[in-house]
Coordinates of C-alpha atoms in Angstrom, one line a residue:
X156 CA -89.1 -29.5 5.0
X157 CA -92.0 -29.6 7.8
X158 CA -90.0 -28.6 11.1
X159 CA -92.2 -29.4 14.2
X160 CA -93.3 -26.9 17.0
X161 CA -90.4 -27.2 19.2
X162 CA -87.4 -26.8 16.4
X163 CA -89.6 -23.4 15.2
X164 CA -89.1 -21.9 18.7
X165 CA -84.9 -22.5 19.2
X166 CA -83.0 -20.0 19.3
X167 CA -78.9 -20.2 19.0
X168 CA -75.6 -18.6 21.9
X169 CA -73.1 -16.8 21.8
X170 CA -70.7 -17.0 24.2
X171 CA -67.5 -14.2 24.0
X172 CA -64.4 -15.4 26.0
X173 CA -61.1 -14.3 26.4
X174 CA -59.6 -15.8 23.3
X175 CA -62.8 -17.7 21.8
X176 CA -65.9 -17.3 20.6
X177 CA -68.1 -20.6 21.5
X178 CA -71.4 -20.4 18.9
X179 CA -74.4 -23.2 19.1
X180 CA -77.9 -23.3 17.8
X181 CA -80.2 -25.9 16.9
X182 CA -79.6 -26.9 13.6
X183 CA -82.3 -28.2 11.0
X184 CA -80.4 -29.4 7.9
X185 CA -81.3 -33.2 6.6
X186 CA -77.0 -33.6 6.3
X187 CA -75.6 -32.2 9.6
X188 CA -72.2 -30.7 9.6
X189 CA -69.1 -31.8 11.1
X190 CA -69.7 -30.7 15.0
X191 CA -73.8 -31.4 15.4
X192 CA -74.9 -33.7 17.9
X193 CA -78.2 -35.1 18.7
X194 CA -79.4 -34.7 22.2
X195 CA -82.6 -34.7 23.7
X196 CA -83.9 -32.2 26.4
X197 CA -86.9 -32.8 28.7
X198 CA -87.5 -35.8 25.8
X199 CA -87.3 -33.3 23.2
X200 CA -84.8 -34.5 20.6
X201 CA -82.5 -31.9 19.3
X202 CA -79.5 -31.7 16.4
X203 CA -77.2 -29.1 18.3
X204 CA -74.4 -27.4 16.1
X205 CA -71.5 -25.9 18.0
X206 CA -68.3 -24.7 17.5
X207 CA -65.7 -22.6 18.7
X208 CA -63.5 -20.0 17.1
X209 CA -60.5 -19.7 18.5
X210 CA -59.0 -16.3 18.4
X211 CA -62.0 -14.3 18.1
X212 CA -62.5 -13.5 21.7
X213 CA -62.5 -10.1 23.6
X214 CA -59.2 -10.4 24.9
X215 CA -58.1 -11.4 21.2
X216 CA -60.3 -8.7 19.7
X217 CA -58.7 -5.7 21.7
X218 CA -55.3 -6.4 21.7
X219 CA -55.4 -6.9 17.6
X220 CA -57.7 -3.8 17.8
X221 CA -54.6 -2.2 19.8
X222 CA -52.1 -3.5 17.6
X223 CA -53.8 -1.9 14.6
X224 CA -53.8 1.4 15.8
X225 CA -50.4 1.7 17.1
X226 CA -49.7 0.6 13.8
X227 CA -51.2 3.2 11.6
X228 CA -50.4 5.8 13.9
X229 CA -46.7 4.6 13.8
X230 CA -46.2 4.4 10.1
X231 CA -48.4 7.6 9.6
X232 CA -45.4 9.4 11.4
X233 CA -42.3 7.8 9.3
X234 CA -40.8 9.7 6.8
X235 CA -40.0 8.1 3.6

């Protein structure tokens, strides 16, 4: 489909908290998914798509990366 001038220049964020992930872009499909809202800056209509993911934060990210390692360096040292 035809997308005007304005929705060819969006661009999306990322945003990396503790213990979430918060993700929105402009989104362009004709059947919106569950979490798109229409809004309008500076008259300018937008469908905005966000979401967060819960558990994929730094905070979250590091202490499974942690977790991991201790883990494969602790069952690389038992003896069967």
């Amino acid at each position: 489909h035809d997308l005007k001038e304005h929705e060819m220049l969006t661009v999306g964020t990322l945003d990396l908290g503790g213990s979430s992930l918060e993700v929105a872009f402009a989104s362009h499909e004709q059947q919106p998914a569950l979490g798109t809202n229409n809004i309008s800056i500076a008259h300018v209509p937008y469908s905005l798509y966000t979401h967060s993911h819960q558990h994929y934060g730094l905070n979250d990210a590091f202490d499974t990366s942690v977790r991991l390692l201790l883990e494969k360096h602790l069952f690389k040292n038992i003896e069967p």
